[in-house]
Coordinates of N, CA and C in Angstrom, one line a residue:
X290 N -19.9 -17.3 -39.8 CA -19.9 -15.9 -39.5 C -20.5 -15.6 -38.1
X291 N -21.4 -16.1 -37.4 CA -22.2 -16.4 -36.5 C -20.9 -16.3 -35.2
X292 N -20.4 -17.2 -35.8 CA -19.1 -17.9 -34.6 C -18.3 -16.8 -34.5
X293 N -17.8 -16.3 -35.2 CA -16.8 -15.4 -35.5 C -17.5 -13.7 -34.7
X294 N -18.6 -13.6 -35.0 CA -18.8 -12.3 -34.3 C -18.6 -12.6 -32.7
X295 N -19.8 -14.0 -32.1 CA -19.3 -14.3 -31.3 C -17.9 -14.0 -30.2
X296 N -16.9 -14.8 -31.1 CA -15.9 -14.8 -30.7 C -15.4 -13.3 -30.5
X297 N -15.3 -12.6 -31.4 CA -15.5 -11.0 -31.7 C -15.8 -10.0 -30.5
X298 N -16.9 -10.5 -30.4 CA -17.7 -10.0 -29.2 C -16.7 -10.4 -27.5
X299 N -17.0 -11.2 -27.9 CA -16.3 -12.2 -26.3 C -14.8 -11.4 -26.1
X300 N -14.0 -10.9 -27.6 CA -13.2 -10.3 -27.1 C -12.8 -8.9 -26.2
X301 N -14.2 -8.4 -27.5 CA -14.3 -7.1 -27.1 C -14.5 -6.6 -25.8
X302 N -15.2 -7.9 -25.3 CA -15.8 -7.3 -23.9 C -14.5 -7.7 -23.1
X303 N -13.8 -9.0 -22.7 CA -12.8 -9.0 -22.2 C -11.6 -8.1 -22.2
X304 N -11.5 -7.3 -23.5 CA -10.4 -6.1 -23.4 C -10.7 -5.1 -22.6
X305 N -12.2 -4.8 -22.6 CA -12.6 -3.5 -21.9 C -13.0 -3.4 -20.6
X306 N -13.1 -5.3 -20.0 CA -13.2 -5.3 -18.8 C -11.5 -5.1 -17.8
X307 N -10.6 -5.2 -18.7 CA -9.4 -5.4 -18.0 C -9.1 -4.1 -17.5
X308 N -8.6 -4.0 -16.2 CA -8.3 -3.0 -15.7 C -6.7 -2.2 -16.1
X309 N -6.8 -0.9 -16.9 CA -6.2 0.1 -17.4 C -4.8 0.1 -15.9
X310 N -3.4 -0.2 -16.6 CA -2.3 -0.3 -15.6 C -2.1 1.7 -15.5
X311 N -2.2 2.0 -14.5 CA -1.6 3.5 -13.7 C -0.3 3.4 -14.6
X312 N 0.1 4.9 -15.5 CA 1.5 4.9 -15.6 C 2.0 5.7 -14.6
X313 N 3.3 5.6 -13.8 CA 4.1 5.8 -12.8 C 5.4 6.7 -13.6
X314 N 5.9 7.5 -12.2 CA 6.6 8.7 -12.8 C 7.9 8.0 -12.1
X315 N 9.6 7.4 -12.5 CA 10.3 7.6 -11.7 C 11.3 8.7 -11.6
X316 N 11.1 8.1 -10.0 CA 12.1 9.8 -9.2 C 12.5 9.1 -8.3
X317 N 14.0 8.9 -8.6 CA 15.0 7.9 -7.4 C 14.6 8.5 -6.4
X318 N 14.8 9.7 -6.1 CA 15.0 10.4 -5.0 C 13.8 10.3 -3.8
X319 N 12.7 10.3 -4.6 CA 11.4 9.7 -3.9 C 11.2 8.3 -3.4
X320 N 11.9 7.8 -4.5 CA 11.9 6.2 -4.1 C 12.6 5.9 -2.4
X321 N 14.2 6.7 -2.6 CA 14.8 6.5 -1.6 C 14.3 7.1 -0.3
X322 N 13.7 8.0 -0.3 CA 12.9 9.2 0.4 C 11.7 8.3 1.3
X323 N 11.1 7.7 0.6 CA 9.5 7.1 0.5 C 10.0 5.7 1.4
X324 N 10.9 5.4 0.5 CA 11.2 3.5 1.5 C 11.4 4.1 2.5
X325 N 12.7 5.4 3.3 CA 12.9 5.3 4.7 C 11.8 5.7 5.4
X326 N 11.1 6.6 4.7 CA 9.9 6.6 5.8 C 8.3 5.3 5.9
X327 N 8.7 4.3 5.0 CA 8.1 3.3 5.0 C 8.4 2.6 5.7
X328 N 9.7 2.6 5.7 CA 11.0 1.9 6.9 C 10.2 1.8 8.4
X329 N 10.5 3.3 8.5 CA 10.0 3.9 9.9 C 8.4 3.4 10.8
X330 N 7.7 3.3 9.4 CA 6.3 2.9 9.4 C 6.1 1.4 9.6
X331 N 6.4 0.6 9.2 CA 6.7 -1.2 9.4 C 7.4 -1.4 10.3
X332 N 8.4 -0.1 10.8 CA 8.8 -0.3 12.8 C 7.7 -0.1 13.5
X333 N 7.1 1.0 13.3 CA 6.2 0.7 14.3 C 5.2 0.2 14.5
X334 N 4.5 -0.2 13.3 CA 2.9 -1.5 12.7 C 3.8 -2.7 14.2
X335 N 5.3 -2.9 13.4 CA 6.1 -3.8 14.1 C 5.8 -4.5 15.8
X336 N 6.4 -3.1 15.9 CA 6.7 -2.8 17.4 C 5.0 -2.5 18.1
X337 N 4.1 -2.5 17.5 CA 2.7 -2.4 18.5 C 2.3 -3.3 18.2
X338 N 3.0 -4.4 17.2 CA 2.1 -5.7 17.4 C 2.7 -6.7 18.2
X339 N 4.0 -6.3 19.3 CA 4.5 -7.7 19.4 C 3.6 -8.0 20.9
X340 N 3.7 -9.3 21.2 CA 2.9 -10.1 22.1 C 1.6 -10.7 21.2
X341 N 1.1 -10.0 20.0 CA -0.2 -10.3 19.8 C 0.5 -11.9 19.1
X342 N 1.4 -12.1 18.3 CA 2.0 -13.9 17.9 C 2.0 -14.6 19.1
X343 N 2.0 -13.9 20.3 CA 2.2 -15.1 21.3 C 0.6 -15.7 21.5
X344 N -0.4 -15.2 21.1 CA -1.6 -15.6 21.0 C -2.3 -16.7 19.9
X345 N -1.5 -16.6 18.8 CA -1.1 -18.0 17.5 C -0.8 -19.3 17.6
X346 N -1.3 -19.9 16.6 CA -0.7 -21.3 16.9 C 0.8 -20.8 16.3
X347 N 1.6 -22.0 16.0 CA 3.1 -22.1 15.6 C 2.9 -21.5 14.1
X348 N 2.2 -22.0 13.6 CA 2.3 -21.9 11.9 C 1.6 -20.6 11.9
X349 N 0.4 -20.2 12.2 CA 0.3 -18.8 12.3 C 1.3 -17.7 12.6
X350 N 1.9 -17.7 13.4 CA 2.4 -16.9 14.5 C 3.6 -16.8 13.5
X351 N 4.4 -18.0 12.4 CA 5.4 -18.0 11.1 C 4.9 -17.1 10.2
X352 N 3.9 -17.3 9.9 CA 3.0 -16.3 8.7 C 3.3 -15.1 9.3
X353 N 2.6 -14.4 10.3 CA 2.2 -13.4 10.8 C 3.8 -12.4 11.0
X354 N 4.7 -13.4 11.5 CA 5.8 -12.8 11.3 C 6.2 -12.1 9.9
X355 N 6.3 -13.5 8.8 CA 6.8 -13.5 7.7 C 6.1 -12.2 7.2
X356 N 4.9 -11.6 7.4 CA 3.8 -10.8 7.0 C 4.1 -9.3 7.0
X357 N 4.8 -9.5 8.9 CA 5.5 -8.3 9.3 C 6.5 -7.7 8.9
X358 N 7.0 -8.8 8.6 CA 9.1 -8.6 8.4 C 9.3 -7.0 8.0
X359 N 10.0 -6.5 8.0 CA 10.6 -4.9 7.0 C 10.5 -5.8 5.6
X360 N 11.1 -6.6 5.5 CA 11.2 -7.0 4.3 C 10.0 -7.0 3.3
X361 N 9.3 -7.7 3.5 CA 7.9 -8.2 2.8 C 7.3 -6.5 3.2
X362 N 7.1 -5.8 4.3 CA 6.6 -4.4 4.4 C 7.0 -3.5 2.8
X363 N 8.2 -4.2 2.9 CA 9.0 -2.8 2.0 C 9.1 -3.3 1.0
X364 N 8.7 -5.0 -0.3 CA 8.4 -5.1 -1.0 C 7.3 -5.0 -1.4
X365 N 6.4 -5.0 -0.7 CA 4.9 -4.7 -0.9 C 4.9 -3.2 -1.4
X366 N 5.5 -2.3 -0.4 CA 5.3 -0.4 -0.8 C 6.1 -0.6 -2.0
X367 N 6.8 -1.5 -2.4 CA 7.6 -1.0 -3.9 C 6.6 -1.3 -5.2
X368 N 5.8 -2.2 -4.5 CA 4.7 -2.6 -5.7 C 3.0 -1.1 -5.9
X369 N 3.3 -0.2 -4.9 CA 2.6 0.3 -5.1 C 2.3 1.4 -5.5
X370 N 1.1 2.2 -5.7 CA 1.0 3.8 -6.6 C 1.5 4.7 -5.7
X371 N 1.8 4.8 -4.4 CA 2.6 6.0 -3.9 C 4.2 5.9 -4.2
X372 N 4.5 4.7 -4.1 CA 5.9 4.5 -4.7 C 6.3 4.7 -5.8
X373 N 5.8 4.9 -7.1 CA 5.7 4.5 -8.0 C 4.8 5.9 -8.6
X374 N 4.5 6.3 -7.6 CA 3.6 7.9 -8.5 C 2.6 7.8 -9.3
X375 N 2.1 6.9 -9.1 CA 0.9 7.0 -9.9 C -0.6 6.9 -9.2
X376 N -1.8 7.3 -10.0 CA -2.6 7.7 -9.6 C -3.1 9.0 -9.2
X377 N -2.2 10.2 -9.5 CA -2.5 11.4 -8.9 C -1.4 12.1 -9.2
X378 N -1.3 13.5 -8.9 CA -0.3 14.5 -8.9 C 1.0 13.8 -8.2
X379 N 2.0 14.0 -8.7 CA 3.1 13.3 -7.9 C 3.6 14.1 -6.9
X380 N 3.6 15.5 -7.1 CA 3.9 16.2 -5.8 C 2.7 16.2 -4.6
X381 N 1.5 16.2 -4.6 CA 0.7 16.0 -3.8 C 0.6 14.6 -3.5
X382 N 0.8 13.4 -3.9 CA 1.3 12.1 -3.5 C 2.3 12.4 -2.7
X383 N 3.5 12.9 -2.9 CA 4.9 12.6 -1.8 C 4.2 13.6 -0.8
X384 N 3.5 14.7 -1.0 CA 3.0 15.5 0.5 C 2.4 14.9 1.4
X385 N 1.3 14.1 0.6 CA -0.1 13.1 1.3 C 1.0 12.2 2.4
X386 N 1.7 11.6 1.9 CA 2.6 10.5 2.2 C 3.4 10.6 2.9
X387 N 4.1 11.4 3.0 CA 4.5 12.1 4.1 C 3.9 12.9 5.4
X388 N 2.4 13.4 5.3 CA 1.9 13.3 6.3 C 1.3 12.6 7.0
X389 N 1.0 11.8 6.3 CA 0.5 10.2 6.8 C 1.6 9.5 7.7
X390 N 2.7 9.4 6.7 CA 3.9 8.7 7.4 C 3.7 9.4 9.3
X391 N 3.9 10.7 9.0 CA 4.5 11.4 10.3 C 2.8 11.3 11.3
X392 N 2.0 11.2 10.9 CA 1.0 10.7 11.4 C 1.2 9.1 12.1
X393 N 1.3 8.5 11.5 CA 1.1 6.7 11.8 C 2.1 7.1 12.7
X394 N 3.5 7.8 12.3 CA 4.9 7.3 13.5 C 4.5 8.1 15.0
X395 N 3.8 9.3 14.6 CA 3.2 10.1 16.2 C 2.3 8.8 16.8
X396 N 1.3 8.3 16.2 CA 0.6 7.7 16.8 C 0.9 6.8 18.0
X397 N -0.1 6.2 18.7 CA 0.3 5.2 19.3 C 0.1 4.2 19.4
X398 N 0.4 2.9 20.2 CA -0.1 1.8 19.4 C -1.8 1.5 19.4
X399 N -2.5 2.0 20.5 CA -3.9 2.2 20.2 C -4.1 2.1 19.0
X400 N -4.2 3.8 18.5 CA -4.1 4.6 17.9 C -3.6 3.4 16.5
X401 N -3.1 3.1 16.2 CA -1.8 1.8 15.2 C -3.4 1.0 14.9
X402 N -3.4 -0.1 16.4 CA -4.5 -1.4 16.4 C -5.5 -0.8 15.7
X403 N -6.2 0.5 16.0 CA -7.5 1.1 15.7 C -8.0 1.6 14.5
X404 N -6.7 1.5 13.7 CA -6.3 2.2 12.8 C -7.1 3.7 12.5
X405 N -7.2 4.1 13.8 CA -7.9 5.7 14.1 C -6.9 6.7 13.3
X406 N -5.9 6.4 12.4 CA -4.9 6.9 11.9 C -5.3 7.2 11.1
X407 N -6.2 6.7 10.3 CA -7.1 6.7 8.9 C -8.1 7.7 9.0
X408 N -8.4 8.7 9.8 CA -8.9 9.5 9.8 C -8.6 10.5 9.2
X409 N -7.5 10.6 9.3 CA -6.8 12.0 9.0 C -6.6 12.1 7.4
X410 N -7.0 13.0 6.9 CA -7.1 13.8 5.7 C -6.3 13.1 5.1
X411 N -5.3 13.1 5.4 CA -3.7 12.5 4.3 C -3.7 11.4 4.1
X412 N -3.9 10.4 5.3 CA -4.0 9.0 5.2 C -5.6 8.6 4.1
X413 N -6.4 9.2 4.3 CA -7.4 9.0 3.9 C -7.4 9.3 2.2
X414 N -6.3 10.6 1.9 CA -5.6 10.5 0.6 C -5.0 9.5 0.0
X415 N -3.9 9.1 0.5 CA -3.4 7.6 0.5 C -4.0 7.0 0.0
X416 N -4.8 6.3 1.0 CA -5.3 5.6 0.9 C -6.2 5.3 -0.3
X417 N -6.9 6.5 -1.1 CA -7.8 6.5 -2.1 C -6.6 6.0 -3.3
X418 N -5.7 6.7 -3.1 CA -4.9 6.7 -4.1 C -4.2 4.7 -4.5
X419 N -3.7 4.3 -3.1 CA -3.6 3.1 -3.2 C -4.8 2.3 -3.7
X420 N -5.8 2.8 -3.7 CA -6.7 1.2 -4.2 C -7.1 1.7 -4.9
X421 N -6.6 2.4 -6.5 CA -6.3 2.6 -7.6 C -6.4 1.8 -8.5

């Protein structure tokens, strides 16, 4: 009996330490919406970091690319709660996200490196929302 509450116990606590999965709303149209302006966003992270690999060894500078690619950018944003709508109002997500977007693409690459981007109200929305 002893064992058994134990065990009991040990579950209970493991169920309630697990973190509760976000349910997500789909809306093609966001999806398709959301990647090209993610698109736009991983050009320019892109494009203000080149020269910084030529400072890498070989096998770094592989990673760092592989890291950058559009590709891996834009499989990562598909795994996340702005894509995916969850975590918050879905229409105020696509707003936040959208001004964010148009924020990061004005910026410059300072502005990018410094990530002084994150100041701004929307990103800083985002951003709560992502580490959900």
């Amino acid at each position: 009996m002893n064992k058994l509450s134990i065990i009991l116990t040990i579950a209970i606590f493991l169920l309630s330490c697990q973190k509760k999965k976000l349910k997500g709303l789909d809306d093609p149209a966001w999806k398709e919406k959301s990647l090209s302006m993610t698109l736009s966003v991983c050009e320019k992270i892109l494009t203000c970091s080149e020269g910084f690999e030529k400072k890498l060894s070989p096998t770094s500078e592989k990673l760092f690319k592989e890291e950058l690619s559009k590709e891996k950018c834009l499989d990562t944003f598909k795994k996340s709660n702005v894509y995916n709508l969850r975590g918050g109002d879905p229409n105020l997500i696509q707003e936040q996200y959208e001004k964010c977007s148009i924020k990061m693409q004005n910026s410059n690459c300072e502005e990018i490196q410094s990530k002084s981007f994150l100041n701004d109200d929307a990103c800083k929305a985002i951003q709560s929302i992502q580490s959900l």
